[in-house]
């Protein structure tokens, strides 16, 4: 699979800490030397039309490979505020907007819609936050990191469908999980482990070349389930 090779930024990100006995002890234990300063050279975005007009783009790679640093070149992730005395369904512009977006991210337990945010499970909180981030120019980091993989794939399929049906543009998703990339059907993928940009490889006409009918049916059935 060919792709566009990215280059590193010329200026590193730098952070410094004060030395103490904990750092001294770790240097002895692991036979290393630390001068108090860390630096990281992230990836630079290439100047290409691929990254200017799209529906979904995905940045994928292992932890520490520069996903979050790269995603910030597209924008900042929204900080979502929740009222402690209102149901999560009550935080949207309209009732239809609430129902559509909560369903679009795989939060299909209707009783959970009537709860305040702070009593939800970790996985439900992730999907509730996600439902309010689905919009033009959204940046979403750590996508599906706190949900099980079946839920992650089902949510990816549903959200991808919602984004395209509603003509949402320039949504950028950063994740360390490669299993959901094909289900999102992104217009492009940046792999921070290799430093490559891939254009269109994961769109639906290519994805189904490897996905079995059994997989499609299983996760498709999952998306039909609404708990009342």
PDB file of C-alpha atoms in Angstrom:
ATOM      1  CA  UNK A   1       0.000   0.000   0.000  1.00  0.00           C
ATOM      2  CA  UNK A   2       1.654   3.226  -1.201  1.00  0.00           C
ATOM      3  CA  UNK A   3       1.270   6.543   0.587  1.00  0.00           C
ATOM      4  CA  UNK A   4       2.659  10.035   0.943  1.00  0.00           C
ATOM      5  CA  UNK A   5       5.722  10.139   3.207  1.00  0.00           C
ATOM      6  CA  UNK A   6       5.469  12.749   5.982  1.00  0.00           C
ATOM      7  CA  UNK A   7       8.425  14.751   7.288  1.00  0.00           C
ATOM      8  CA  UNK A   8       9.297  15.665  10.857  1.00  0.00           C
ATOM      9  CA  UNK A   9       8.796  19.153  12.266  1.00  0.00           C
ATOM     10  CA  UNK A  10      12.010  21.180  12.334  1.00  0.00           C
ATOM     11  CA  UNK A  11      11.318  22.518  15.842  1.00  0.00           C
ATOM     12  CA  UNK A  12      10.905  19.991  18.690  1.00  0.00           C
ATOM     13  CA  UNK A  13       8.401  20.130  21.516  1.00  0.00           C
ATOM     14  CA  UNK A  14      10.396  20.649  24.711  1.00  0.00           C
ATOM     15  CA  UNK A  15       9.491  20.183  28.388  1.00  0.00           C
ATOM     16  CA  UNK A  16      11.670  20.375  31.494  1.00  0.00           C
ATOM     17  CA  UNK A  17      11.357  19.116  35.077  1.00  0.00           C
ATOM     18  CA  UNK A  18      13.358  19.579  38.265  1.00  0.00           C
ATOM     19  CA  UNK A  19      15.736  16.768  39.147  1.00  0.00           C
ATOM     20  CA  UNK A  20      15.137  14.977  42.450  1.00  0.00           C
ATOM     21  CA  UNK A  21      15.944  11.757  44.288  1.00  0.00           C
ATOM     22  CA  UNK A  22      13.335   9.814  42.323  1.00  0.00           C
ATOM     23  CA  UNK A  23      15.011  10.639  39.018  1.00  0.00           C
ATOM     24  CA  UNK A  24      18.439   9.867  40.542  1.00  0.00           C
ATOM     25  CA  UNK A  25      17.237   6.446  41.729  1.00  0.00           C
ATOM     26  CA  UNK A  26      15.689   5.567  38.365  1.00  0.00           C
ATOM     27  CA  UNK A  27      18.922   6.486  36.545  1.00  0.00           C
ATOM     28  CA  UNK A  28      20.830   4.070  38.762  1.00  0.00           C
ATOM     29  CA  UNK A  29      18.205   1.329  38.430  1.00  0.00           C
ATOM     30  CA  UNK A  30      18.038   1.499  34.641  1.00  0.00           C
ATOM     31  CA  UNK A  31      21.585   2.667  33.889  1.00  0.00           C
ATOM     32  CA  UNK A  32      20.482   5.801  32.053  1.00  0.00           C
ATOM     33  CA  UNK A  33      21.168   9.536  32.122  1.00  0.00           C
ATOM     34  CA  UNK A  34      18.503  12.261  32.074  1.00  0.00           C
ATOM     35  CA  UNK A  35      19.400  15.955  31.947  1.00  0.00           C
ATOM     36  CA  UNK A  36      15.979  17.210  33.024  1.00  0.00           C
ATOM     37  CA  UNK A  37      14.713  18.038  29.525  1.00  0.00           C
ATOM     38  CA  UNK A  38      12.631  15.958  27.097  1.00  0.00           C
ATOM     39  CA  UNK A  39      12.054  16.771  23.448  1.00  0.00           C
ATOM     40  CA  UNK A  40       9.892  15.307  20.725  1.00  0.00           C
ATOM     41  CA  UNK A  41       9.867  15.893  16.964  1.00  0.00           C
ATOM     42  CA  UNK A  42       6.324  15.459  15.705  1.00  0.00           C
ATOM     43  CA  UNK A  43       5.103  14.927  12.158  1.00  0.00           C
ATOM     44  CA  UNK A  44       4.394  17.890   9.874  1.00  0.00           C
ATOM     45  CA  UNK A  45       1.207  17.928   7.811  1.00  0.00           C
ATOM     46  CA  UNK A  46       1.902  17.828   4.073  1.00  0.00           C
ATOM     47  CA  UNK A  47       0.470  20.567   1.853  1.00  0.00           C
ATOM     48  CA  UNK A  48      -2.061  18.517  -0.081  1.00  0.00           C
ATOM     49  CA  UNK A  49      -5.691  18.890  -1.141  1.00  0.00           C
ATOM     50  CA  UNK A  50      -6.380  15.502   0.478  1.00  0.00           C
ATOM     51  CA  UNK A  51      -6.351  17.148   3.926  1.00  0.00           C
ATOM     52  CA  UNK A  52      -8.459  20.187   3.002  1.00  0.00           C
ATOM     53  CA  UNK A  53     -11.843  18.785   2.000  1.00  0.00           C
ATOM     54  CA  UNK A  54     -13.015  15.479   3.483  1.00  0.00           C
ATOM     55  CA  UNK A  55     -15.631  13.928   5.732  1.00  0.00           C
ATOM     56  CA  UNK A  56     -13.575  11.739   8.091  1.00  0.00           C
ATOM     57  CA  UNK A  57      -9.818  11.552   8.513  1.00  0.00           C
ATOM     58  CA  UNK A  58      -8.078   9.181  10.903  1.00  0.00           C
ATOM     59  CA  UNK A  59      -4.712   9.489  12.642  1.00  0.00           C
ATOM     60  CA  UNK A  60      -3.648   6.064  13.909  1.00  0.00           C
ATOM     61  CA  UNK A  61      -0.551   4.874  15.741  1.00  0.00           C
ATOM     62  CA  UNK A  62       0.859   3.581  19.003  1.00  0.00           C
ATOM     63  CA  UNK A  63       0.950   5.656  22.171  1.00  0.00           C
ATOM     64  CA  UNK A  64       3.669   8.285  22.059  1.00  0.00           C
ATOM     65  CA  UNK A  65       3.949   8.275  18.257  1.00  0.00           C
ATOM     66  CA  UNK A  66       2.626  11.826  17.874  1.00  0.00           C
ATOM     67  CA  UNK A  67      -1.106  11.369  17.221  1.00  0.00           C
ATOM     68  CA  UNK A  68      -2.303  14.059  19.629  1.00  0.00           C
ATOM     69  CA  UNK A  69       0.413  16.490  18.544  1.00  0.00           C
ATOM     70  CA  UNK A  70      -0.549  15.980  14.914  1.00  0.00           C
ATOM     71  CA  UNK A  71      -4.289  16.248  15.563  1.00  0.00           C
ATOM     72  CA  UNK A  72      -3.780  19.691  17.144  1.00  0.00           C
ATOM     73  CA  UNK A  73      -2.633  20.953  13.748  1.00  0.00           C
ATOM     74  CA  UNK A  74      -6.278  20.496  12.699  1.00  0.00           C
ATOM     75  CA  UNK A  75      -7.729  22.117  15.829  1.00  0.00           C
ATOM     76  CA  UNK A  76      -8.449  21.555  19.516  1.00  0.00           C
ATOM     77  CA  UNK A  77     -10.785  18.934  20.918  1.00  0.00           C
ATOM     78  CA  UNK A  78     -13.944  20.435  22.451  1.00  0.00           C
ATOM     79  CA  UNK A  79     -14.281  20.309  26.229  1.00  0.00           C
ATOM     80  CA  UNK A  80     -17.821  19.096  26.942  1.00  0.00           C
ATOM     81  CA  UNK A  81     -19.737  20.533  29.919  1.00  0.00           C
ATOM     82  CA  UNK A  82     -22.541  18.538  31.518  1.00  0.00           C
ATOM     83  CA  UNK A  83     -25.122  19.689  34.043  1.00  0.00           C
ATOM     84  CA  UNK A  84     -25.411  17.454  37.105  1.00  0.00           C
ATOM     85  CA  UNK A  85     -29.190  17.886  37.369  1.00  0.00           C
ATOM     86  CA  UNK A  86     -30.178  17.317  33.735  1.00  0.00           C
ATOM     87  CA  UNK A  87     -30.422  14.121  31.699  1.00  0.00           C
ATOM     88  CA  UNK A  88     -27.814  13.723  28.980  1.00  0.00           C
ATOM     89  CA  UNK A  89     -30.576  13.781  26.353  1.00  0.00           C
ATOM     90  CA  UNK A  90     -31.451  17.310  27.464  1.00  0.00           C
ATOM     91  CA  UNK A  91     -28.103  18.800  26.363  1.00  0.00           C
ATOM     92  CA  UNK A  92     -28.770  19.040  22.618  1.00  0.00           C
ATOM     93  CA  UNK A  93     -30.266  21.672  20.332  1.00  0.00           C
ATOM     94  CA  UNK A  94     -33.483  19.743  19.635  1.00  0.00           C
ATOM     95  CA  UNK A  95     -35.042  16.422  20.723  1.00  0.00           C
ATOM     96  CA  UNK A  96     -34.457  14.941  17.251  1.00  0.00           C
ATOM     97  CA  UNK A  97     -30.847  16.091  17.347  1.00  0.00           C
ATOM     98  CA  UNK A  98     -30.392  14.319  20.690  1.00  0.00           C
ATOM     99  CA  UNK A  99     -31.963  11.054  19.544  1.00  0.00           C
ATOM    100  CA  UNK A 100     -30.059  10.986  16.266  1.00  0.00           C
ATOM    101  CA  UNK A 101     -26.661  11.796  17.733  1.00  0.00           C
ATOM    102  CA  UNK A 102     -26.897   9.474  20.739  1.00  0.00           C
ATOM    103  CA  UNK A 103     -27.906   6.657  18.406  1.00  0.00           C
ATOM    104  CA  UNK A 104     -25.176   7.629  15.938  1.00  0.00           C
ATOM    105  CA  UNK A 105     -22.427   6.912  18.466  1.00  0.00           C
ATOM    106  CA  UNK A 106     -23.866   3.592  19.619  1.00  0.00           C
ATOM    107  CA  UNK A 107     -25.322   4.798  22.943  1.00  0.00           C
ATOM    108  CA  UNK A 108     -28.501   2.796  22.375  1.00  0.00           C
ATOM    109  CA  UNK A 109     -29.664   2.269  25.968  1.00  0.00           C
ATOM    110  CA  UNK A 110     -32.630   4.668  26.230  1.00  0.00           C
ATOM    111  CA  UNK A 111     -32.728   4.495  30.067  1.00  0.00           C
ATOM    112  CA  UNK A 112     -29.154   5.819  30.059  1.00  0.00           C
ATOM    113  CA  UNK A 113     -30.323   8.855  28.078  1.00  0.00           C
ATOM    114  CA  UNK A 114     -32.429   9.879  31.111  1.00  0.00           C
ATOM    115  CA  UNK A 115     -29.504   9.838  33.543  1.00  0.00           C
ATOM    116  CA  UNK A 116     -27.141  12.689  34.418  1.00  0.00           C
ATOM    117  CA  UNK A 117     -23.674  12.362  32.960  1.00  0.00           C
ATOM    118  CA  UNK A 118     -21.817  11.751  36.231  1.00  0.00           C
ATOM    119  CA  UNK A 119     -23.604   8.437  36.959  1.00  0.00           C
ATOM    120  CA  UNK A 120     -22.860   6.878  33.566  1.00  0.00           C
ATOM    121  CA  UNK A 121     -20.272   4.158  33.088  1.00  0.00           C
ATOM    122  CA  UNK A 122     -16.900   5.077  31.587  1.00  0.00           C
ATOM    123  CA  UNK A 123     -17.917   3.669  28.212  1.00  0.00           C
ATOM    124  CA  UNK A 124     -21.249   5.500  28.280  1.00  0.00           C
ATOM    125  CA  UNK A 125     -19.497   8.758  29.174  1.00  0.00           C
ATOM    126  CA  UNK A 126     -17.191   8.360  26.196  1.00  0.00           C
ATOM    127  CA  UNK A 127     -20.120   7.871  23.827  1.00  0.00           C
ATOM    128  CA  UNK A 128     -22.101  10.726  25.391  1.00  0.00           C
ATOM    129  CA  UNK A 129     -19.127  13.076  24.925  1.00  0.00           C
ATOM    130  CA  UNK A 130     -18.686  11.790  21.385  1.00  0.00           C
ATOM    131  CA  UNK A 131     -22.322  12.491  20.534  1.00  0.00           C
ATOM    132  CA  UNK A 132     -21.789  16.182  21.302  1.00  0.00           C
ATOM    133  CA  UNK A 133     -18.523  16.379  19.357  1.00  0.00           C
ATOM    134  CA  UNK A 134     -19.951  15.145  16.047  1.00  0.00           C
ATOM    135  CA  UNK A 135     -19.891  18.290  13.897  1.00  0.00           C
ATOM    136  CA  UNK A 136     -17.881  20.106  11.250  1.00  0.00           C
ATOM    137  CA  UNK A 137     -14.153  20.552  12.028  1.00  0.00           C
ATOM    138  CA  UNK A 138     -14.316  18.282  15.095  1.00  0.00           C
ATOM    139  CA  UNK A 139     -11.116  16.801  16.531  1.00  0.00           C
ATOM    140  CA  UNK A 140     -11.625  13.629  18.586  1.00  0.00           C
ATOM    141  CA  UNK A 141      -8.681  12.102  20.447  1.00  0.00           C
ATOM    142  CA  UNK A 142      -8.396   8.628  22.028  1.00  0.00           C
ATOM    143  CA  UNK A 143     -11.320   7.405  19.954  1.00  0.00           C
ATOM    144  CA  UNK A 144     -12.879   4.179  21.386  1.00  0.00           C
ATOM    145  CA  UNK A 145     -10.050   3.703  23.907  1.00  0.00           C
ATOM    146  CA  UNK A 146     -12.415   3.021  26.820  1.00  0.00           C
ATOM    147  CA  UNK A 147     -15.031   0.780  25.184  1.00  0.00           C
ATOM    148  CA  UNK A 148     -14.931  -2.897  24.258  1.00  0.00           C
ATOM    149  CA  UNK A 149     -14.021  -3.684  20.665  1.00  0.00           C
ATOM    150  CA  UNK A 150     -17.463  -4.859  19.520  1.00  0.00           C
ATOM    151  CA  UNK A 151     -19.009  -1.623  20.782  1.00  0.00           C
ATOM    152  CA  UNK A 152     -16.139   0.310  19.208  1.00  0.00           C
ATOM    153  CA  UNK A 153     -16.776  -1.195  15.787  1.00  0.00           C
ATOM    154  CA  UNK A 154     -20.557  -0.774  16.015  1.00  0.00           C
ATOM    155  CA  UNK A 155     -20.177   2.862  17.095  1.00  0.00           C
ATOM    156  CA  UNK A 156     -17.704   3.483  14.269  1.00  0.00           C
ATOM    157  CA  UNK A 157     -20.115   2.164  11.630  1.00  0.00           C
ATOM    158  CA  UNK A 158     -23.039   4.181  13.012  1.00  0.00           C
ATOM    159  CA  UNK A 159     -21.060   7.413  13.359  1.00  0.00           C
ATOM    160  CA  UNK A 160     -19.556   7.110   9.882  1.00  0.00           C
ATOM    161  CA  UNK A 161     -23.038   6.701   8.420  1.00  0.00           C
ATOM    162  CA  UNK A 162     -24.352   9.697  10.394  1.00  0.00           C
ATOM    163  CA  UNK A 163     -21.440  11.921   9.302  1.00  0.00           C
ATOM    164  CA  UNK A 164     -22.024  11.200   5.636  1.00  0.00           C
ATOM    165  CA  UNK A 165     -25.823  11.397   5.740  1.00  0.00           C
ATOM    166  CA  UNK A 166     -25.586  14.813   7.395  1.00  0.00           C
ATOM    167  CA  UNK A 167     -22.745  16.067   5.188  1.00  0.00           C
ATOM    168  CA  UNK A 168     -20.435  16.730   8.147  1.00  0.00           C
ATOM    169  CA  UNK A 169     -16.991  17.854   6.999  1.00  0.00           C
ATOM    170  CA  UNK A 170     -13.400  17.721   8.242  1.00  0.00           C
ATOM    171  CA  UNK A 171     -13.818  15.468  11.274  1.00  0.00           C
ATOM    172  CA  UNK A 172     -10.423  14.217  12.473  1.00  0.00           C
ATOM    173  CA  UNK A 173     -10.180  11.148  14.714  1.00  0.00           C
ATOM    174  CA  UNK A 174      -7.028  10.041  16.554  1.00  0.00           C
ATOM    175  CA  UNK A 175      -6.816   6.459  17.829  1.00  0.00           C
ATOM    176  CA  UNK A 176      -4.342   3.739  18.743  1.00  0.00           C
ATOM    177  CA  UNK A 177      -6.841   1.061  17.657  1.00  0.00           C
ATOM    178  CA  UNK A 178      -6.433  -0.109  14.085  1.00  0.00           C
ATOM    179  CA  UNK A 179      -9.426  -2.442  14.248  1.00  0.00           C
ATOM    180  CA  UNK A 180     -11.933   0.403  13.791  1.00  0.00           C
ATOM    181  CA  UNK A 181     -10.272   2.155  10.860  1.00  0.00           C
ATOM    182  CA  UNK A 182     -12.028   0.085   8.196  1.00  0.00           C
ATOM    183  CA  UNK A 183     -15.380   0.490   9.952  1.00  0.00           C
ATOM    184  CA  UNK A 184     -15.053   4.290   9.950  1.00  0.00           C
ATOM    185  CA  UNK A 185     -14.360   4.293   6.192  1.00  0.00           C
ATOM    186  CA  UNK A 186     -12.189   7.438   6.394  1.00  0.00           C
ATOM    187  CA  UNK A 187     -11.265   9.497   3.356  1.00  0.00           C
ATOM    188  CA  UNK A 188      -7.634   9.383   4.482  1.00  0.00           C
ATOM    189  CA  UNK A 189      -5.457   7.808   7.161  1.00  0.00           C
ATOM    190  CA  UNK A 190      -2.198   9.066   8.664  1.00  0.00           C
ATOM    191  CA  UNK A 191      -0.100   6.332  10.278  1.00  0.00           C
ATOM    192  CA  UNK A 192       2.160   7.966  12.870  1.00  0.00           C
ATOM    193  CA  UNK A 193       4.141   4.747  13.332  1.00  0.00           C
ATOM    194  CA  UNK A 194       5.399   4.869   9.759  1.00  0.00           C
ATOM    195  CA  UNK A 195       4.835   8.531   8.888  1.00  0.00           C
ATOM    196  CA  UNK A 196       2.618   7.854   5.871  1.00  0.00           C
ATOM    197  CA  UNK A 197      -0.590   9.441   4.588  1.00  0.00           C
ATOM    198  CA  UNK A 198      -2.938   7.051   2.773  1.00  0.00           C
ATOM    199  CA  UNK A 199      -5.693   8.458   0.570  1.00  0.00           C
ATOM    200  CA  UNK A 200      -8.956   6.593   0.006  1.00  0.00           C
ATOM    201  CA  UNK A 201      -7.648   3.116   0.772  1.00  0.00           C
ATOM    202  CA  UNK A 202     -10.232   2.505   3.493  1.00  0.00           C
ATOM    203  CA  UNK A 203     -13.319   3.635   1.592  1.00  0.00           C
ATOM    204  CA  UNK A 204     -16.167   1.128   1.303  1.00  0.00           C
ATOM    205  CA  UNK A 205     -15.371  -0.139  -2.190  1.00  0.00           C
ATOM    206  CA  UNK A 206     -12.049  -1.483  -0.911  1.00  0.00           C
ATOM    207  CA  UNK A 207     -12.975  -2.356   2.671  1.00  0.00           C
ATOM    208  CA  UNK A 208     -15.333  -5.174   1.705  1.00  0.00           C
ATOM    209  CA  UNK A 209     -12.590  -6.958  -0.197  1.00  0.00           C
ATOM    210  CA  UNK A 210     -11.371  -8.452   3.071  1.00  0.00           C
ATOM    211  CA  UNK A 211     -14.367  -8.209   5.421  1.00  0.00           C
ATOM    212  CA  UNK A 212     -16.358 -11.429   5.642  1.00  0.00           C
ATOM    213  CA  UNK A 213     -20.140 -11.536   5.230  1.00  0.00           C
ATOM    214  CA  UNK A 214     -20.377 -13.040   8.718  1.00  0.00           C
ATOM    215  CA  UNK A 215     -18.623 -10.001  10.226  1.00  0.00           C
ATOM    216  CA  UNK A 216     -20.875  -7.567   8.388  1.00  0.00           C
ATOM    217  CA  UNK A 217     -24.025  -9.371   9.527  1.00  0.00           C
ATOM    218  CA  UNK A 218     -22.874  -9.682  13.143  1.00  0.00           C
ATOM    219  CA  UNK A 219     -22.031  -5.995  13.624  1.00  0.00           C
ATOM    220  CA  UNK A 220     -24.982  -4.917  11.512  1.00  0.00           C
ATOM    221  CA  UNK A 221     -27.297  -6.775  13.884  1.00  0.00           C
ATOM    222  CA  UNK A 222     -25.589  -5.051  16.817  1.00  0.00           C
ATOM    223  CA  UNK A 223     -26.506  -1.647  15.364  1.00  0.00           C
ATOM    224  CA  UNK A 224     -30.184  -2.569  15.205  1.00  0.00           C
ATOM    225  CA  UNK A 225     -30.426  -3.097  18.970  1.00  0.00           C
ATOM    226  CA  UNK A 226     -32.157  -0.391  21.029  1.00  0.00           C
ATOM    227  CA  UNK A 227     -32.570  -1.107  24.760  1.00  0.00           C
ATOM    228  CA  UNK A 228     -35.748   0.245  26.390  1.00  0.00           C
TER     229      UNK A 228
END
